[in-house]
XYZ file of C-alpha atoms in Angstrom:
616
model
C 6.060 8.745 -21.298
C 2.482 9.431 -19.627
C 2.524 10.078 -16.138
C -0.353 10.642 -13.736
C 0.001 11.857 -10.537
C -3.790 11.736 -8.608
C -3.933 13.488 -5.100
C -6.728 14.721 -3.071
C -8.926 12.473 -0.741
C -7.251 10.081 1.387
C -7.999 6.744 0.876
C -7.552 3.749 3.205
C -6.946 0.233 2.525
C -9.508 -1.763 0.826
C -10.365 0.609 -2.070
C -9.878 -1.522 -5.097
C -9.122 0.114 -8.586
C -10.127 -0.911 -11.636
C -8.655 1.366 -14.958
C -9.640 0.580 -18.101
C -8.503 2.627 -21.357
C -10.028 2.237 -24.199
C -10.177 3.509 -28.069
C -12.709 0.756 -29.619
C -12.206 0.447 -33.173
C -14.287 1.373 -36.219
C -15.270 4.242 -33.658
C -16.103 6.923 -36.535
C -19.392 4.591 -37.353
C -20.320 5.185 -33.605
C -19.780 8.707 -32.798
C -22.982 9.961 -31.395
C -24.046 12.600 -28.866
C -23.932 12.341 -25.139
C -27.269 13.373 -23.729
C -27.756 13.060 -19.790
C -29.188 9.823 -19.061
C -31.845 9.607 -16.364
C -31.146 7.650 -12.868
C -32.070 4.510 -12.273
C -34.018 4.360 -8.563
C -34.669 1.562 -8.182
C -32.604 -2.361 -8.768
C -32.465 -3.274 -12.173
C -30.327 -5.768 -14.089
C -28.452 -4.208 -16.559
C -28.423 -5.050 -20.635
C -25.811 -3.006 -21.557
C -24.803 0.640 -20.734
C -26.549 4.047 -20.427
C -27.182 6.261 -23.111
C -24.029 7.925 -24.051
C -21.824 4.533 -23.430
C -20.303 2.976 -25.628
C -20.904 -0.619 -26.642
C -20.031 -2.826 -22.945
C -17.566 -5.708 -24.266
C -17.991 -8.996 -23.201
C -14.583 -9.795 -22.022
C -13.848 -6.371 -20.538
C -13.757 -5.332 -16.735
C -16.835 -3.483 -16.829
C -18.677 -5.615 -18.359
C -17.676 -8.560 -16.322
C -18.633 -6.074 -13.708
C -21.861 -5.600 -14.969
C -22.659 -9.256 -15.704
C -25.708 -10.867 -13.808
C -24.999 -7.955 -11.236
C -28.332 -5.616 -9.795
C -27.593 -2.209 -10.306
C -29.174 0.144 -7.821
C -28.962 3.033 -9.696
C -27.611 4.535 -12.877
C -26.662 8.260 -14.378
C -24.064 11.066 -14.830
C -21.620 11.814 -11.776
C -23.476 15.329 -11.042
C -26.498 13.087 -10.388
C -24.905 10.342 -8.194
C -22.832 12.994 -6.585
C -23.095 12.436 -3.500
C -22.826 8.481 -3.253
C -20.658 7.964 -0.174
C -17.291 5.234 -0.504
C -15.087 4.387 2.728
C -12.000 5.756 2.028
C -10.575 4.518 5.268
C -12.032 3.262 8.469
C -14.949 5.186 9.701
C -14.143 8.026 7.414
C -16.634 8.239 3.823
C -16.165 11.039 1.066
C -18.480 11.718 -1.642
C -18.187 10.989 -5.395
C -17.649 14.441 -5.972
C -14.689 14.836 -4.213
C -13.029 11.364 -5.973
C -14.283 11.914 -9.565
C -12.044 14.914 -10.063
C -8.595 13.655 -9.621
C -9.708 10.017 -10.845
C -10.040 11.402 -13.842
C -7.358 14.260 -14.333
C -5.808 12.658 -17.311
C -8.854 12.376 -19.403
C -9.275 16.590 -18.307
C -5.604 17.022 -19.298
C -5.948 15.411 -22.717
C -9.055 17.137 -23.390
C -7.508 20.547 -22.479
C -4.690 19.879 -24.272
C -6.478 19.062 -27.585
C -8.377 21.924 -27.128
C -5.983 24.508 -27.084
C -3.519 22.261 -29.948
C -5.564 24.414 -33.431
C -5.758 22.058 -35.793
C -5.343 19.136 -33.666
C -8.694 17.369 -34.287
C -11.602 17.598 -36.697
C -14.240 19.228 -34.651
C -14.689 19.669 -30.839
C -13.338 17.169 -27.829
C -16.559 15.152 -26.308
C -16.446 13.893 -23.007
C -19.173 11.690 -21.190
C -19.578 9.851 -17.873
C -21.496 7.294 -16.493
C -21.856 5.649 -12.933
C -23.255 2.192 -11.995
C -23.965 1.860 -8.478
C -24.191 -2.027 -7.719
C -24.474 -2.070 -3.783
C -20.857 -3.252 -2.369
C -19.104 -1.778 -5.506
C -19.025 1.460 -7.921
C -18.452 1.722 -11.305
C -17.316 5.117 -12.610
C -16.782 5.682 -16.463
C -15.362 8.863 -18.290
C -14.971 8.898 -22.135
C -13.176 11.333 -24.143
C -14.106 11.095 -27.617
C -11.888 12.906 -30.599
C -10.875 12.696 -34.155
C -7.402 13.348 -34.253
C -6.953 15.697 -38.207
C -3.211 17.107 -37.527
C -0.749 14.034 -36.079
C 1.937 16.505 -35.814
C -0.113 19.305 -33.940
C -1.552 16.848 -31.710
C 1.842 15.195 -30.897
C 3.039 18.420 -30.256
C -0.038 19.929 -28.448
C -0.873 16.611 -26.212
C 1.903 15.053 -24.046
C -0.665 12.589 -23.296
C -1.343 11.515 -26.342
C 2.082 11.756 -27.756
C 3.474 8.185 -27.307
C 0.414 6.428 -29.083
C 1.493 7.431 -32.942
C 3.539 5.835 -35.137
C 7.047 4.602 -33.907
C 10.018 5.328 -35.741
C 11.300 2.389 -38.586
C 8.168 0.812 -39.207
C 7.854 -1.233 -42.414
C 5.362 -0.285 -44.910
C 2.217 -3.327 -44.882
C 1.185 -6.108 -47.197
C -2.119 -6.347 -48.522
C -2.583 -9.594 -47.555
C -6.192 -10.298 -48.547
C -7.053 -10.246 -44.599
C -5.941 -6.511 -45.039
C -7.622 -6.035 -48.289
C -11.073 -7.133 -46.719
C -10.648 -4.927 -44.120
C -10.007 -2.099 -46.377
C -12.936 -2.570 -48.025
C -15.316 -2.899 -44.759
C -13.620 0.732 -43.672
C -13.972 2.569 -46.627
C -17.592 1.076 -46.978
C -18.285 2.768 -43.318
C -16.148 5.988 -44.158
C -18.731 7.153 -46.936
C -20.647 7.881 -43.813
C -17.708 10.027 -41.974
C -18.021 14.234 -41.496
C -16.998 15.955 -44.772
C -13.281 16.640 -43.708
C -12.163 13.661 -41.830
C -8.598 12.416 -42.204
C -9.205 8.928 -43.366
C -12.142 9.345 -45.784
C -9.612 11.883 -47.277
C -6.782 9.285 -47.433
C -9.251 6.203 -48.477
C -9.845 8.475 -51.873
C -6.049 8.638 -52.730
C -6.448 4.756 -52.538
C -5.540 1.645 -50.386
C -1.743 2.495 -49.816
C -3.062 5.901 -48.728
C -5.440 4.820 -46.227
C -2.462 2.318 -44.616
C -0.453 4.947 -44.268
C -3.040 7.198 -42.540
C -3.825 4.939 -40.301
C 0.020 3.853 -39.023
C -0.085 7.635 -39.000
C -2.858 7.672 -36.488
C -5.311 9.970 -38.049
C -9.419 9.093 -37.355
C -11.533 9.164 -34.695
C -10.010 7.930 -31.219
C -12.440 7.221 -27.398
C -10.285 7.321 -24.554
C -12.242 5.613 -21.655
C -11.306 4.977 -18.381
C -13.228 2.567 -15.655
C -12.857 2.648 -12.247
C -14.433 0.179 -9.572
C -14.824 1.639 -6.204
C -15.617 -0.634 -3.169
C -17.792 0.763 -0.615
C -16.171 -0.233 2.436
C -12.588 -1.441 3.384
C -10.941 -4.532 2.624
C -12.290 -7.290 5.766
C -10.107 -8.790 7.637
C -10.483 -12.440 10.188
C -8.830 -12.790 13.118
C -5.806 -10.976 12.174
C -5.486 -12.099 8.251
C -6.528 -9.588 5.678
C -8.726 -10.845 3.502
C -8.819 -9.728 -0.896
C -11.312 -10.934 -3.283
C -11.599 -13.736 -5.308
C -10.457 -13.602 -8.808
C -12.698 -15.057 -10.948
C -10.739 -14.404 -14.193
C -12.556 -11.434 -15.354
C -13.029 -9.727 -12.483
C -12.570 -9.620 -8.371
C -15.451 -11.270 -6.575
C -15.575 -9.227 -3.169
C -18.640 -11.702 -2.071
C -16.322 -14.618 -1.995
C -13.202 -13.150 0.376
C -9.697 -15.235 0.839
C -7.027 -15.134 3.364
C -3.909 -13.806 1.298
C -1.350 -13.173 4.336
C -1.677 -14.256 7.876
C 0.827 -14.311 10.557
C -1.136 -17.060 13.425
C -0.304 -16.393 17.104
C 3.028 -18.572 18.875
C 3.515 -19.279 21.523
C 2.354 -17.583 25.232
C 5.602 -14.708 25.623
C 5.518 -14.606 29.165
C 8.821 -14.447 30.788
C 10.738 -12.274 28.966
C 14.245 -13.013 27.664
C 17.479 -10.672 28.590
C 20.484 -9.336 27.272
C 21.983 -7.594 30.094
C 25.481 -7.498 32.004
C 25.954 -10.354 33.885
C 25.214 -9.893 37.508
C 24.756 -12.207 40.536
C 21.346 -13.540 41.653
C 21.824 -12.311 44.936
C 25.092 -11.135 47.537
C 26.188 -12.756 50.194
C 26.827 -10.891 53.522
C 29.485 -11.970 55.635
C 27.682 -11.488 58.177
C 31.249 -12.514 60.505
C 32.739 -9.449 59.463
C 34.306 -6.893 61.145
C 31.127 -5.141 63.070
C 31.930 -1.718 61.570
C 29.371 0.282 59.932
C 29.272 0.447 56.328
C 27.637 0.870 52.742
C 28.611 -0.235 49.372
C 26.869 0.368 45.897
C 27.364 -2.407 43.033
C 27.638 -0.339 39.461
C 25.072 0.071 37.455
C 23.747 -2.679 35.232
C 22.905 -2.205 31.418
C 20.213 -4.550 29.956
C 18.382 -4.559 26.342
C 15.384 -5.999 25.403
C 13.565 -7.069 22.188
C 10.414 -5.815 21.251
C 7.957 -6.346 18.006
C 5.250 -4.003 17.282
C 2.926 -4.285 13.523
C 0.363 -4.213 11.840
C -0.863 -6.424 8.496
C -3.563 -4.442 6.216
C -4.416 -5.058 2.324
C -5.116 -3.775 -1.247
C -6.254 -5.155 -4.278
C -7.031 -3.234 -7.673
C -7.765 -3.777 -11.477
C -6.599 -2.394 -14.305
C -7.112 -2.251 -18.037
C -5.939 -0.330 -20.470
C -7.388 -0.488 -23.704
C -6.376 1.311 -27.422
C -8.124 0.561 -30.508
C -7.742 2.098 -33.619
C -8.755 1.934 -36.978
C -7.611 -1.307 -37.811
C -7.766 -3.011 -34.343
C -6.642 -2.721 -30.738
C -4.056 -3.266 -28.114
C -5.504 -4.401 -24.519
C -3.431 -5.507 -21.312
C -4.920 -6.474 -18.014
C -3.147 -6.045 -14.811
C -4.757 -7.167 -11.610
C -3.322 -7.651 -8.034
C -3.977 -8.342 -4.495
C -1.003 -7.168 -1.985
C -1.011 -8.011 1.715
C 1.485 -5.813 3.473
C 3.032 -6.482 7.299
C 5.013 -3.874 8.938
C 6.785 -5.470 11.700
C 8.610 -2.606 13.636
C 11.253 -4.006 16.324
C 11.688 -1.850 19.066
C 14.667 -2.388 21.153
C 15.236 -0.948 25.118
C 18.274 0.142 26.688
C 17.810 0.125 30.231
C 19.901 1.058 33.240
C 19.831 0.229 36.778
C 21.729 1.962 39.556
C 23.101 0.869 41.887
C 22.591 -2.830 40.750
C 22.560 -3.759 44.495
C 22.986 -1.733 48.267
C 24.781 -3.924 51.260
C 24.431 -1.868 54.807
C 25.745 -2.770 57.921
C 24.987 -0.772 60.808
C 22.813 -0.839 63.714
C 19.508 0.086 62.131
C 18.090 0.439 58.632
C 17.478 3.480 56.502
C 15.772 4.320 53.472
C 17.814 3.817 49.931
C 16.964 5.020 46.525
C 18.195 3.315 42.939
C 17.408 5.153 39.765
C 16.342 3.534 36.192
C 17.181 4.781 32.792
C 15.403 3.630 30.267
C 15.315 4.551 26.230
C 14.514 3.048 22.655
C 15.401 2.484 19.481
C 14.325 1.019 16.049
C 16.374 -0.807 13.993
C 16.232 -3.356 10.962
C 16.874 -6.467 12.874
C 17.700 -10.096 11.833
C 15.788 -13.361 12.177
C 18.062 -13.481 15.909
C 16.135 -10.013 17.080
C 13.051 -11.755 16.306
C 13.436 -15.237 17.765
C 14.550 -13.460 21.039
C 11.220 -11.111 20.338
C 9.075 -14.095 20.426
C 8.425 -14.521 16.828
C 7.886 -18.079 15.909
C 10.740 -19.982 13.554
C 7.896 -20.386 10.565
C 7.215 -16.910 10.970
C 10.391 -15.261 10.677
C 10.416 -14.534 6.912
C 14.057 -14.267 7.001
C 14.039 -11.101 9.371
C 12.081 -8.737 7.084
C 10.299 -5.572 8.471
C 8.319 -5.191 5.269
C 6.613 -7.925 4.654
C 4.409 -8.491 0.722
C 3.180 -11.759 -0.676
C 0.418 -11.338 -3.105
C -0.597 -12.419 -6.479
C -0.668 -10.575 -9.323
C -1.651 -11.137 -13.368
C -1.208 -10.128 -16.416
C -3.162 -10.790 -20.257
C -3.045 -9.101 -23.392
C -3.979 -9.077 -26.934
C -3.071 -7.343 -30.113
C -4.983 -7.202 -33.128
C -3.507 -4.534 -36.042
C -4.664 -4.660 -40.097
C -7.261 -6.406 -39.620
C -5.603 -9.464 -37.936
C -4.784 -11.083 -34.140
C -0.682 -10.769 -34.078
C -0.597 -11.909 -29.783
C -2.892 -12.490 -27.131
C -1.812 -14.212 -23.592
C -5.028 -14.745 -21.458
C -5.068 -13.310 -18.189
C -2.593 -15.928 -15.803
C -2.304 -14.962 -11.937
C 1.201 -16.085 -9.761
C 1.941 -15.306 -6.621
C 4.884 -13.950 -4.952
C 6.768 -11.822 -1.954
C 8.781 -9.268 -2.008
C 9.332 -8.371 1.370
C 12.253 -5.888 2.125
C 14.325 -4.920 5.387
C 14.602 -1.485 6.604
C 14.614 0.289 9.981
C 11.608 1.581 10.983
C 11.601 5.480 10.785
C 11.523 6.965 14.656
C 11.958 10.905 14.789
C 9.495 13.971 14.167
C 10.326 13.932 10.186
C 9.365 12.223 7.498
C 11.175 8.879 6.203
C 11.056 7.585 2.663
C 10.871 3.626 3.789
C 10.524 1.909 0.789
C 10.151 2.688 -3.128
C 8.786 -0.673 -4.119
C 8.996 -1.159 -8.095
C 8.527 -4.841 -8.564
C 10.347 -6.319 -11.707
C 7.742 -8.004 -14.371
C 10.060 -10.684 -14.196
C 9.039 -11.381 -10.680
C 5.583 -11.341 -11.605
C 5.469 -12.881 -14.315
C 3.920 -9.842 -16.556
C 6.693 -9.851 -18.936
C 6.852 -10.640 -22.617
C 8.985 -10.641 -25.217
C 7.412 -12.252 -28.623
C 9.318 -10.321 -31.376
C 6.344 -8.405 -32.555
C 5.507 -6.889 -29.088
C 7.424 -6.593 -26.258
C 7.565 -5.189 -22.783
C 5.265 -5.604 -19.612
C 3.814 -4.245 -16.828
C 5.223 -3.528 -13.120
C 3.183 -2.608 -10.340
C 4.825 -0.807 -7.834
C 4.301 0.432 -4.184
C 5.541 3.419 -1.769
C 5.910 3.151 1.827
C 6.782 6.426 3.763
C 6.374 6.963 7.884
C 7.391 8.553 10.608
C 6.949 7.367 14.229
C 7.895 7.354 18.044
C 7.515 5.152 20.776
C 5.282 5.270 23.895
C 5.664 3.148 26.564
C 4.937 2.682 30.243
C 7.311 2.063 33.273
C 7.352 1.198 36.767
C 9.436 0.881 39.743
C 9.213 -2.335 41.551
C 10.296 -3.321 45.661
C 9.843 -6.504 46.898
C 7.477 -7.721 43.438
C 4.846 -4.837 43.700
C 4.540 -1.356 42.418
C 5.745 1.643 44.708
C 5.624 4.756 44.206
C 8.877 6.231 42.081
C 9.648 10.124 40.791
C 9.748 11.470 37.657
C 9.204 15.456 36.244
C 8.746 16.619 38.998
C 5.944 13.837 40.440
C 5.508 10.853 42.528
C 3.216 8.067 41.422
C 3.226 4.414 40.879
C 3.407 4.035 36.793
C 4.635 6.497 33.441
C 3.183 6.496 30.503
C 5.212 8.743 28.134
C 6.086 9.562 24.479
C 9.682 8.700 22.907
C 9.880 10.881 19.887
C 13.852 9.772 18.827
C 16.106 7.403 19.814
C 19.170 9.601 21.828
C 15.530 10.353 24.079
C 16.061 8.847 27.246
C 13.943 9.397 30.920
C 14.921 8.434 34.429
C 13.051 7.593 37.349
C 13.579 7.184 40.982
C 11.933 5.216 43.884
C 12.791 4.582 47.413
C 13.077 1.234 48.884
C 11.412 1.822 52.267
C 13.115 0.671 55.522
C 11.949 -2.986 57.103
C 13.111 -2.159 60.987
C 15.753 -3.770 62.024
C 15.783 -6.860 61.727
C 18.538 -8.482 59.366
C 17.282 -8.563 55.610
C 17.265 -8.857 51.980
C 14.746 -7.202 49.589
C 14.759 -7.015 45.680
C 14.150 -3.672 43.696
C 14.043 -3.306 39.925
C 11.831 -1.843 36.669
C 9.105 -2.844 34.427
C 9.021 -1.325 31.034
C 6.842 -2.617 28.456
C 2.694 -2.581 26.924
C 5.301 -0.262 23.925
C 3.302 1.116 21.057
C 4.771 2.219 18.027
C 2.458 5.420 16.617
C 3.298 6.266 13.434
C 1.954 8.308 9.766
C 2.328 5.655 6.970
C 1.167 5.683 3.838
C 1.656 3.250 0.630
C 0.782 4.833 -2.856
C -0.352 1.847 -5.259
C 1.233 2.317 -9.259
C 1.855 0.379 -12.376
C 3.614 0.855 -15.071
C 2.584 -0.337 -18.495
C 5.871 -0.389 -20.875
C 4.967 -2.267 -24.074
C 6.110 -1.791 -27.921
C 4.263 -3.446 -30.680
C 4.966 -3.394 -34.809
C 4.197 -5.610 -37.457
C 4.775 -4.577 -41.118
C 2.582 -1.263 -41.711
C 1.754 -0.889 -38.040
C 3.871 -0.267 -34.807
C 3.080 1.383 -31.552
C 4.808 2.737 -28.167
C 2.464 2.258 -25.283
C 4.606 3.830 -21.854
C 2.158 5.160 -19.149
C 3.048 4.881 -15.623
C 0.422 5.697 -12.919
C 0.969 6.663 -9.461
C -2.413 6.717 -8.414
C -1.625 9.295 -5.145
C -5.976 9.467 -5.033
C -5.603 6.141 -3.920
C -3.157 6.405 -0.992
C -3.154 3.890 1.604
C -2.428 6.473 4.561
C -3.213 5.639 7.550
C -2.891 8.931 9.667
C -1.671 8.442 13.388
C -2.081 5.321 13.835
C -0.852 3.182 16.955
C 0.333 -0.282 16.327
C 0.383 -2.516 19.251
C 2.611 -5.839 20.257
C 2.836 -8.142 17.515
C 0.837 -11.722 18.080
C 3.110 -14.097 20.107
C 5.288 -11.237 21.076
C 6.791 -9.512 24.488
C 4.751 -6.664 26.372
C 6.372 -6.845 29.340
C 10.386 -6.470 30.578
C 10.713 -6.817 34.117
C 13.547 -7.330 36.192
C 14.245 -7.482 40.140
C 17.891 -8.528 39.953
C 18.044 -5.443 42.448
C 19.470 -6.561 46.015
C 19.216 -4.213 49.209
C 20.912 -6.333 51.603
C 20.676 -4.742 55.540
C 22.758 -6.649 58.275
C 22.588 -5.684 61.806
C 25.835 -5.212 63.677
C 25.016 -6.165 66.956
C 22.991 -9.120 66.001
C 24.201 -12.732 66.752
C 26.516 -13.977 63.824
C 25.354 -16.786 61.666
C 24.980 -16.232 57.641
C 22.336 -14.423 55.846
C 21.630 -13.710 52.157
């Protein structure tokens, strides 16, 4: 199995890939040099591709790229260097800073076959190309080789080894498809380097030249594509917005809503959980006249908040092998709309819950508020308290993915099409509970590897079988900031905290076991019989957090017919293409609460000496 691991520049959502790789057949006939083309300055349309290129396929991504588009300008990477793409919002990097890890599988092979002796007839070529087309960029590396020595280069090239020839396969029947075929190659190998593998084998005859080419001996390009946005993937009023498909290609002129989660209702008065507690205390105001104070217990409350965000990705990919006799092609494309919905829940404390004095004249008494937070994975019952509409609960998940995805291929060995499945899109979610991380250290969220039976990019047809999985990883860590007041009588007053005296906090939460009290004062009101209310406001929470989602597919496909079979395993986690969003601060969710306030606080103050009657 091929695995790539690309790191280096971050990258932020809205950088769409496109990875193509490709060994186009009968490619002995085509081997030529690679000079340095020359830029193009100014907008041109396109005919085909810059000197060096190979031949640009109809029906492949960079051709339906290139179609009808206006290319600004054209030539090597060195030249178009410095060609700025938005790797995340407000931050750009250069070309020469993405090229190099975009590409560090095509450097790997090619060191790889250089130091294998024996591996290939003559030296490794490699050639690039970049097509600047205004919103997007193309960027093209080839790796062209002539593979002499299977067993040197399986043993020299972990790269290359799962390409050549699987274990059992049958010998083939020259059909007269195959025998035609034959002919055309061996007509086209008197032209071949002195030396190379198959004009050796198509001497020793037909049955010779099969076998040499199940072997996978000849000449070999590796290319690989990649389509670069310029900017970030748009977004409107909320929804992220991914490109059209159009079949061959995304359309990024003609954006579509994908995900969107519409405001509810107006979350004013917030809802409670709290011990229950009268509205207010009576005074007997008959009593005995004898001075005295009493203190209710203190009064625990939670409340429900929802914090989130909703951002985007969609990327291309095709992978493309020919050989001698044919090729192998699959097509993945897909468009993901992520939510992260982080509930937030606060534990709050008030004490006393109320004050009763009797005496002859008032005084000054303090309470004291407690307040910390958690994050949890919570259930559609969290959310409905939280504000969260009932269409909009998606069953309670903090991870939220619907997107579409697709899948084609086609296989054509000896001379002859054995499977094709045109590119189909589906859609489909995937969302996935989990408690939002809270603490100084990284969490691990979510490995996401979606099943191709979800997407619909398996197959199983006898003669090839497999599929392709794209898969995601979320990672985060966070903390909680949020604001709180003391409250007499409905207004702000002035409470303590640290060490201070103001009228609002603002302060961090960095785990949940974190906790902070403050105190305030509830002023005397002479003395005159009374009641005044004291309580808290906590609320206007943000959830600041590091995430990050990785974007990956795996391609897992085996092919054979009799004379020909083929392994094709390559996973990509394409780590260049991180979706991290730094320190971010995510805000209440549409339709939820900002606010929890309560004034269920009663300081009751009852004169001793005045007339009797009742007061509350």
């Amino acid at each position: 199995m091929c695995r790539t691991f690309i790191g280096g520049v971050r990258v932020y959502a809205g950088l769409v890939l496109t990875l193509s790789l490709a060994l186009p057949g009968g490619a002995w006939a085509q081997r030529r040099p690679m000079p340095t083309p020359t830029p193009t300055p100014t907008a041109t349309a396109i005919p085909g591709r810059i000197a060096g290129g190979g031949t640009l396929e109809s029906d492949g991504l960079l051709g339906a790229h290139l179609r009808g588009a206006r290319v600004t300008q054209a030539g090597r990477v060195a030249q178009l260097a410095g060609r700025q793409i938005e790797v995340s919002p407000g931050q750009r990097a250069p070309l020469s800073a993405i090229t190099p890890v975009l590409f560090a599988e095509q450097d790997a092979l090619r060191s790889q076959l250089t130091a294998a002796r024996g591996a290939t007839l003559g030296a490794v070529e490699t050639h690039d190309e970049v097509y600047d087309l205004g919103d997007r960029v193309a960027v093209v590396r080839t790796t062209r080789f002539v593979v002499a020595n299977v067993a040197v280069a399986q043993r020299g090239s972990p790269v290359l080894r799962t390409y050549f020839q699987a274990r059992g396969a049958q010998p083939a029947t020259i059909t007269p498809e195959v025998r035609a075929g034959l002919a055309e190659m061996r007509a086209e190998l008197q032209r071949a380097p002195a030396g190379h593998p198959l004009r050796a084998a198509a001497d020793q005859g037909d049955d010779a030249l099969l076998a040499a080419i199940a072997r996978g001996e000849g000449e070999l390009e590796v290319v690989d594509t990649f389509v670069l946005p310029s900017a970030a993937l748009p977004t409107r009023n909320g929804a992220v917005l991914l490109p059209a498909n159009s079949g061959s290609r995304y359309e990024y002129a003609n954006m579509r809503e994908v995900m969107r989660i519409p405001p509810v209702r107006d979350f004013t008065q917030p809802s409670m959980v709290a011990s229950q507690m009268p509205d207010a205390v009576s005074v007997e105001v008959n009593a005995p006249r004898e001075r005295s104070v009493t203190n209710g217990p203190a009064v625990d409350l939670t409340y429900e908040f929802v914090n989130g965000f909703t951002i985007g990705r969609a990327w291309e990919w095709e992978r493309r092998w020919n050989y001698a006799s044919g090729f192998f092609r699959v097509t993945f494309k897909a468009g993901l709309g992520f939510g992260v919905r982080v509930p937030i829940r606060a534990h709050v404390r008030m004490t006393p819950s109320f004050i009763r004095v009797v005496d002859s004249a008032d005084r000054s008494d303090a309470f004291m508020t407690t307040v910390r937070f958690e994050t949890l994975e919570a259930d559609p019952a969290f959310y409905t308290r939280a504000g969260i509409s009932q269409g909009q609960l998606f069953d309670g998940k903090e991870l939220v993915v619907e997107a579409f995805a697709g899948f084609g291929y086609k296989f054509r060995a000896l001379w002859h099409d054995w499977a094709h499945r045109p590119y189909e899109e589906v859609r489909f979610d995937y969302g996935h509970d989990f408690a939002p991380p809270y603490g100084a250290n990284w969490e691990s969220v979510r490995d996401i590897f979606i099943p191709a039976e979800t997407t619909q990019t398996a197959v199983d047809l006898g003669i090839i079988r497999g599929g392709v999985q794209a898969g995601v990883q979320l990672a985060a860590r966070g903390r909680v900031t949020a604001t709180f007041r003391a409250l007499v009588q409905g207004s702000r007053t002035a409470s303590t905290y640290g060490g201070g005296s103001q009228n609002e906090w603002r302060r961090v939460f960095s785990s949940p076991t974190e906790s902070v009290t403050w105190g305030a004062t509830i002023p005397t009101a002479g003395n005159v019989t009374n009641t005044r209310t004291y309580g808290f406001e906590v609320g206007d929470l943000s959830y600041t957090s590091d995430w990050s989602v990785v974007p990956g597919a795996r391609v897992f496909v085996t092919v054979g017919v009799p004379g020909f079979s083929r392994t094709f395993d390559t996973t990509v986690w394409i780590e260049q293409l991180r979706l991290e969003l730094g320190s971010v601060t995510l805000g209440r969710h549409e339709g939820t609460r900002q606010w929890a306030r309560d004034e269920r606080g009663r300081k009751q103050f009852r004169n001793m000496f005045q007339p009797t009657g009742s007061e509350v």
